[in-house]
């Protein structure tokens, strides 16, 4: 029952996040939405940060699935890279509050293994991570993530549309240069 209640609380937190935004996600509001007492969430989460960490892990699972599905349906490295950028940016735009939660400074991947695992799964699907863990490989992973995150941020605040720059043009420039021999 504890796992079921915890899952119900996380799903209620996700609903609140989607419908009302990050500020609305409080332990009491989540308990109420889950149909539990206002104090019930405190039996499953030490504080709001613990609840948000569990929620961030749930969202990271969704992001991973969204991106991996797009990437794994492609054949060549160039097609996979394009699919990665498009799906990453699409998720950030369509699920802005969730994206904002996962990539907030509170949930640094190194301190939250479930988030780091999600990032690793995305990179494996993209075939950027060959498992050697060398400095060049880590730099490649960081470059791909940083550029996708930067584009997503620019798109979500409207800077690119305002300047008449298409997301596809930016992706094309990055992928074309990255896959050049």
PDB file of C-alpha atoms in Angstrom:
ATOM      1  CA  UNK A   1       0.000   0.000   0.000  1.00  0.00           C
ATOM      2  CA  UNK A   2       2.884   2.382   0.723  1.00  0.00           C
ATOM      3  CA  UNK A   3       4.243   2.113  -2.821  1.00  0.00           C
ATOM      4  CA  UNK A   4       0.728   2.582  -4.225  1.00  0.00           C
ATOM      5  CA  UNK A   5       0.121   5.623  -2.073  1.00  0.00           C
ATOM      6  CA  UNK A   6       3.514   7.081  -2.937  1.00  0.00           C
ATOM      7  CA  UNK A   7       2.816   6.556  -6.662  1.00  0.00           C
ATOM      8  CA  UNK A   8      -0.603   8.174  -6.267  1.00  0.00           C
ATOM      9  CA  UNK A   9       1.012  11.166  -4.589  1.00  0.00           C
ATOM     10  CA  UNK A  10       3.585  11.512  -7.383  1.00  0.00           C
ATOM     11  CA  UNK A  11       0.863  11.286 -10.045  1.00  0.00           C
ATOM     12  CA  UNK A  12      -1.161  13.929  -8.188  1.00  0.00           C
ATOM     13  CA  UNK A  13       1.939  16.133  -8.045  1.00  0.00           C
ATOM     14  CA  UNK A  14       2.354  15.683 -11.808  1.00  0.00           C
ATOM     15  CA  UNK A  15      -1.258  16.684 -12.397  1.00  0.00           C
ATOM     16  CA  UNK A  16      -0.815  19.798 -10.255  1.00  0.00           C
ATOM     17  CA  UNK A  17       2.415  20.649 -12.050  1.00  0.00           C
ATOM     18  CA  UNK A  18       0.754  20.356 -15.455  1.00  0.00           C
ATOM     19  CA  UNK A  19      -2.431  22.192 -14.527  1.00  0.00           C
ATOM     20  CA  UNK A  20      -1.222  24.895 -12.157  1.00  0.00           C
ATOM     21  CA  UNK A  21       2.562  25.095 -12.387  1.00  0.00           C
ATOM     22  CA  UNK A  22       5.470  24.353 -10.097  1.00  0.00           C
ATOM     23  CA  UNK A  23       4.475  26.781  -7.347  1.00  0.00           C
ATOM     24  CA  UNK A  24       1.194  24.910  -6.849  1.00  0.00           C
ATOM     25  CA  UNK A  25       2.962  21.641  -5.996  1.00  0.00           C
ATOM     26  CA  UNK A  26       2.956  21.519  -2.220  1.00  0.00           C
ATOM     27  CA  UNK A  27       2.737  18.495   0.055  1.00  0.00           C
ATOM     28  CA  UNK A  28      -0.673  19.535   1.324  1.00  0.00           C
ATOM     29  CA  UNK A  29      -2.106  20.237  -2.143  1.00  0.00           C
ATOM     30  CA  UNK A  30      -0.781  16.918  -3.424  1.00  0.00           C
ATOM     31  CA  UNK A  31      -2.322  15.045  -0.486  1.00  0.00           C
ATOM     32  CA  UNK A  32      -5.632  16.752  -1.054  1.00  0.00           C
ATOM     33  CA  UNK A  33      -5.599  16.004  -4.793  1.00  0.00           C
ATOM     34  CA  UNK A  34      -4.769  12.350  -4.073  1.00  0.00           C
ATOM     35  CA  UNK A  35      -7.795  12.143  -1.801  1.00  0.00           C
ATOM     36  CA  UNK A  36      -5.682  11.674   1.304  1.00  0.00           C
ATOM     37  CA  UNK A  37      -5.340  13.673   4.469  1.00  0.00           C
ATOM     38  CA  UNK A  38      -3.311  16.839   4.204  1.00  0.00           C
ATOM     39  CA  UNK A  39      -0.627  15.238   6.366  1.00  0.00           C
ATOM     40  CA  UNK A  40      -0.412  11.869   4.549  1.00  0.00           C
ATOM     41  CA  UNK A  41       2.322  13.006   2.105  1.00  0.00           C
ATOM     42  CA  UNK A  42       4.646  13.665   5.036  1.00  0.00           C
ATOM     43  CA  UNK A  43       4.708   9.904   5.693  1.00  0.00           C
ATOM     44  CA  UNK A  44       6.210   9.367   2.222  1.00  0.00           C
ATOM     45  CA  UNK A  45       8.314  12.498   1.694  1.00  0.00           C
ATOM     46  CA  UNK A  46      10.465  14.278   4.268  1.00  0.00           C
ATOM     47  CA  UNK A  47       9.748  17.660   2.706  1.00  0.00           C
ATOM     48  CA  UNK A  48       8.755  19.414  -0.494  1.00  0.00           C
ATOM     49  CA  UNK A  49      12.219  18.917  -2.002  1.00  0.00           C
ATOM     50  CA  UNK A  50      11.913  15.147  -1.541  1.00  0.00           C
ATOM     51  CA  UNK A  51       8.500  15.209  -3.243  1.00  0.00           C
ATOM     52  CA  UNK A  52       9.862  17.307  -6.104  1.00  0.00           C
ATOM     53  CA  UNK A  53      12.851  14.965  -6.486  1.00  0.00           C
ATOM     54  CA  UNK A  54      10.488  12.000  -6.845  1.00  0.00           C
ATOM     55  CA  UNK A  55       8.401  14.002  -9.296  1.00  0.00           C
ATOM     56  CA  UNK A  56      11.514  15.003 -11.254  1.00  0.00           C
ATOM     57  CA  UNK A  57      12.501  11.333 -11.526  1.00  0.00           C
ATOM     58  CA  UNK A  58       9.013  10.525 -12.852  1.00  0.00           C
ATOM     59  CA  UNK A  59       9.233  13.342 -15.399  1.00  0.00           C
ATOM     60  CA  UNK A  60      12.754  12.278 -16.408  1.00  0.00           C
ATOM     61  CA  UNK A  61      11.321   8.863 -17.211  1.00  0.00           C
ATOM     62  CA  UNK A  62       8.776  10.532 -19.532  1.00  0.00           C
ATOM     63  CA  UNK A  63      11.454  12.654 -21.201  1.00  0.00           C
ATOM     64  CA  UNK A  64      13.673   9.602 -21.667  1.00  0.00           C
ATOM     65  CA  UNK A  65      10.848   7.625 -23.233  1.00  0.00           C
ATOM     66  CA  UNK A  66       9.866  10.523 -25.510  1.00  0.00           C
ATOM     67  CA  UNK A  67      13.398  11.085 -26.780  1.00  0.00           C
ATOM     68  CA  UNK A  68      14.448   7.425 -26.972  1.00  0.00           C
ATOM     69  CA  UNK A  69      11.355   6.552 -29.021  1.00  0.00           C
ATOM     70  CA  UNK A  70      12.162   9.307 -31.510  1.00  0.00           C
ATOM     71  CA  UNK A  71      15.871   8.494 -31.700  1.00  0.00           C
ATOM     72  CA  UNK A  72      15.593   4.719 -31.912  1.00  0.00           C
ATOM     73  CA  UNK A  73      13.193   4.945 -34.852  1.00  0.00           C
ATOM     74  CA  UNK A  74      16.000   6.463 -36.944  1.00  0.00           C
ATOM     75  CA  UNK A  75      18.790   4.677 -38.794  1.00  0.00           C
ATOM     76  CA  UNK A  76      21.857   6.808 -39.345  1.00  0.00           C
ATOM     77  CA  UNK A  77      23.774   8.790 -36.751  1.00  0.00           C
ATOM     78  CA  UNK A  78      22.746  12.017 -38.469  1.00  0.00           C
ATOM     79  CA  UNK A  79      19.058  11.027 -38.424  1.00  0.00           C
ATOM     80  CA  UNK A  80      19.340  10.069 -34.743  1.00  0.00           C
ATOM     81  CA  UNK A  81      20.996  13.352 -33.873  1.00  0.00           C
ATOM     82  CA  UNK A  82      18.270  15.329 -35.663  1.00  0.00           C
ATOM     83  CA  UNK A  83      15.577  13.267 -33.934  1.00  0.00           C
ATOM     84  CA  UNK A  84      17.263  13.884 -30.587  1.00  0.00           C
ATOM     85  CA  UNK A  85      17.260  17.649 -31.015  1.00  0.00           C
ATOM     86  CA  UNK A  86      13.708  17.793 -32.341  1.00  0.00           C
ATOM     87  CA  UNK A  87      12.257  15.537 -29.630  1.00  0.00           C
ATOM     88  CA  UNK A  88      14.199  17.260 -26.844  1.00  0.00           C
ATOM     89  CA  UNK A  89      13.007  20.694 -27.941  1.00  0.00           C
ATOM     90  CA  UNK A  90       9.480  19.412 -28.569  1.00  0.00           C
ATOM     91  CA  UNK A  91       9.284  18.084 -25.018  1.00  0.00           C
ATOM     92  CA  UNK A  92      10.575  21.345 -23.553  1.00  0.00           C
ATOM     93  CA  UNK A  93       7.983  23.351 -25.483  1.00  0.00           C
ATOM     94  CA  UNK A  94       5.002  21.045 -24.924  1.00  0.00           C
ATOM     95  CA  UNK A  95       5.779  20.287 -21.266  1.00  0.00           C
ATOM     96  CA  UNK A  96       7.498  23.441 -20.125  1.00  0.00           C
ATOM     97  CA  UNK A  97       6.736  23.136 -16.397  1.00  0.00           C
ATOM     98  CA  UNK A  98       7.976  19.540 -16.300  1.00  0.00           C
ATOM     99  CA  UNK A  99      11.094  20.429 -18.262  1.00  0.00           C
ATOM    100  CA  UNK A 100      11.739  23.361 -15.947  1.00  0.00           C
ATOM    101  CA  UNK A 101      11.443  21.105 -12.903  1.00  0.00           C
ATOM    102  CA  UNK A 102      13.865  18.433 -14.147  1.00  0.00           C
ATOM    103  CA  UNK A 103      16.501  20.931 -15.193  1.00  0.00           C
ATOM    104  CA  UNK A 104      16.260  23.222 -12.199  1.00  0.00           C
ATOM    105  CA  UNK A 105      19.463  23.711 -10.252  1.00  0.00           C
ATOM    106  CA  UNK A 106      17.898  21.867  -7.308  1.00  0.00           C
ATOM    107  CA  UNK A 107      18.073  18.533  -9.130  1.00  0.00           C
ATOM    108  CA  UNK A 108      21.650  18.248 -10.308  1.00  0.00           C
ATOM    109  CA  UNK A 109      22.040  14.827 -11.909  1.00  0.00           C
ATOM    110  CA  UNK A 110      25.060  13.879  -9.799  1.00  0.00           C
ATOM    111  CA  UNK A 111      22.964  14.168  -6.651  1.00  0.00           C
ATOM    112  CA  UNK A 112      19.968  12.358  -8.137  1.00  0.00           C
ATOM    113  CA  UNK A 113      20.968   9.065  -9.752  1.00  0.00           C
ATOM    114  CA  UNK A 114      17.543   8.505 -11.312  1.00  0.00           C
ATOM    115  CA  UNK A 115      17.905  11.718 -13.313  1.00  0.00           C
ATOM    116  CA  UNK A 116      21.460  10.865 -14.305  1.00  0.00           C
ATOM    117  CA  UNK A 117      20.300   7.411 -15.389  1.00  0.00           C
ATOM    118  CA  UNK A 118      17.666   8.993 -17.644  1.00  0.00           C
ATOM    119  CA  UNK A 119      20.276  11.182 -19.303  1.00  0.00           C
ATOM    120  CA  UNK A 120      22.538   8.144 -19.776  1.00  0.00           C
ATOM    121  CA  UNK A 121      19.689   6.219 -21.434  1.00  0.00           C
ATOM    122  CA  UNK A 122      19.054   9.076 -23.853  1.00  0.00           C
ATOM    123  CA  UNK A 123      22.721   9.256 -24.795  1.00  0.00           C
ATOM    124  CA  UNK A 124      22.901   5.490 -25.271  1.00  0.00           C
ATOM    125  CA  UNK A 125      19.901   5.629 -27.611  1.00  0.00           C
ATOM    126  CA  UNK A 126      21.625   8.390 -29.504  1.00  0.00           C
ATOM    127  CA  UNK A 127      24.769   6.228 -29.700  1.00  0.00           C
ATOM    128  CA  UNK A 128      26.908   9.067 -28.417  1.00  0.00           C
ATOM    129  CA  UNK A 129      27.893   7.103 -25.330  1.00  0.00           C
ATOM    130  CA  UNK A 130      29.917   4.056 -26.301  1.00  0.00           C
ATOM    131  CA  UNK A 131      30.640   3.148 -22.702  1.00  0.00           C
ATOM    132  CA  UNK A 132      34.342   3.981 -22.691  1.00  0.00           C
ATOM    133  CA  UNK A 133      33.804   7.079 -20.588  1.00  0.00           C
ATOM    134  CA  UNK A 134      36.854   8.865 -21.961  1.00  0.00           C
ATOM    135  CA  UNK A 135      37.202  12.653 -21.881  1.00  0.00           C
ATOM    136  CA  UNK A 136      36.284  13.115 -25.570  1.00  0.00           C
ATOM    137  CA  UNK A 137      33.180  10.989 -25.167  1.00  0.00           C
ATOM    138  CA  UNK A 138      32.105  12.913 -22.091  1.00  0.00           C
ATOM    139  CA  UNK A 139      32.739  16.179 -23.917  1.00  0.00           C
ATOM    140  CA  UNK A 140      30.606  14.991 -26.848  1.00  0.00           C
ATOM    141  CA  UNK A 141      27.739  14.095 -24.517  1.00  0.00           C
ATOM    142  CA  UNK A 142      28.021  17.431 -22.714  1.00  0.00           C
ATOM    143  CA  UNK A 143      28.101  19.329 -26.027  1.00  0.00           C
ATOM    144  CA  UNK A 144      24.984  17.607 -27.340  1.00  0.00           C
ATOM    145  CA  UNK A 145      23.068  18.141 -24.100  1.00  0.00           C
ATOM    146  CA  UNK A 146      24.217  21.741 -23.702  1.00  0.00           C
ATOM    147  CA  UNK A 147      23.308  22.710 -27.237  1.00  0.00           C
ATOM    148  CA  UNK A 148      19.892  21.002 -27.031  1.00  0.00           C
ATOM    149  CA  UNK A 149      19.199  22.650 -23.698  1.00  0.00           C
ATOM    150  CA  UNK A 150      20.265  26.048 -25.004  1.00  0.00           C
ATOM    151  CA  UNK A 151      18.074  25.787 -28.083  1.00  0.00           C
ATOM    152  CA  UNK A 152      15.137  24.613 -25.960  1.00  0.00           C
ATOM    153  CA  UNK A 153      15.553  27.603 -23.657  1.00  0.00           C
ATOM    154  CA  UNK A 154      15.683  30.031 -26.578  1.00  0.00           C
ATOM    155  CA  UNK A 155      12.600  28.449 -28.156  1.00  0.00           C
ATOM    156  CA  UNK A 156      10.547  28.427 -24.946  1.00  0.00           C
ATOM    157  CA  UNK A 157      11.178  32.121 -24.290  1.00  0.00           C
ATOM    158  CA  UNK A 158      10.450  33.017 -27.903  1.00  0.00           C
ATOM    159  CA  UNK A 159      13.829  34.513 -28.791  1.00  0.00           C
ATOM    160  CA  UNK A 160      14.244  32.502 -31.997  1.00  0.00           C
ATOM    161  CA  UNK A 161      10.758  33.105 -33.385  1.00  0.00           C
ATOM    162  CA  UNK A 162      11.103  36.800 -32.603  1.00  0.00           C
ATOM    163  CA  UNK A 163      14.260  36.912 -34.719  1.00  0.00           C
ATOM    164  CA  UNK A 164      12.781  34.804 -37.529  1.00  0.00           C
ATOM    165  CA  UNK A 165      15.163  31.894 -36.933  1.00  0.00           C
ATOM    166  CA  UNK A 166      13.708  28.427 -37.329  1.00  0.00           C
ATOM    167  CA  UNK A 167      14.551  25.626 -34.946  1.00  0.00           C
ATOM    168  CA  UNK A 168      15.065  23.284 -37.899  1.00  0.00           C
ATOM    169  CA  UNK A 169      17.661  25.646 -39.392  1.00  0.00           C
ATOM    170  CA  UNK A 170      19.614  25.660 -36.131  1.00  0.00           C
ATOM    171  CA  UNK A 171      19.415  21.872 -35.865  1.00  0.00           C
ATOM    172  CA  UNK A 172      20.564  21.579 -39.464  1.00  0.00           C
ATOM    173  CA  UNK A 173      23.609  23.776 -38.833  1.00  0.00           C
ATOM    174  CA  UNK A 174      24.596  21.813 -35.713  1.00  0.00           C
ATOM    175  CA  UNK A 175      24.041  18.347 -37.188  1.00  0.00           C
ATOM    176  CA  UNK A 176      25.656  19.130 -40.523  1.00  0.00           C
ATOM    177  CA  UNK A 177      28.799  20.411 -38.830  1.00  0.00           C
ATOM    178  CA  UNK A 178      28.860  17.670 -36.199  1.00  0.00           C
ATOM    179  CA  UNK A 179      28.586  14.833 -38.706  1.00  0.00           C
ATOM    180  CA  UNK A 180      31.122  16.202 -41.208  1.00  0.00           C
ATOM    181  CA  UNK A 181      34.083  13.874 -41.698  1.00  0.00           C
TER     182      UNK A 181
END
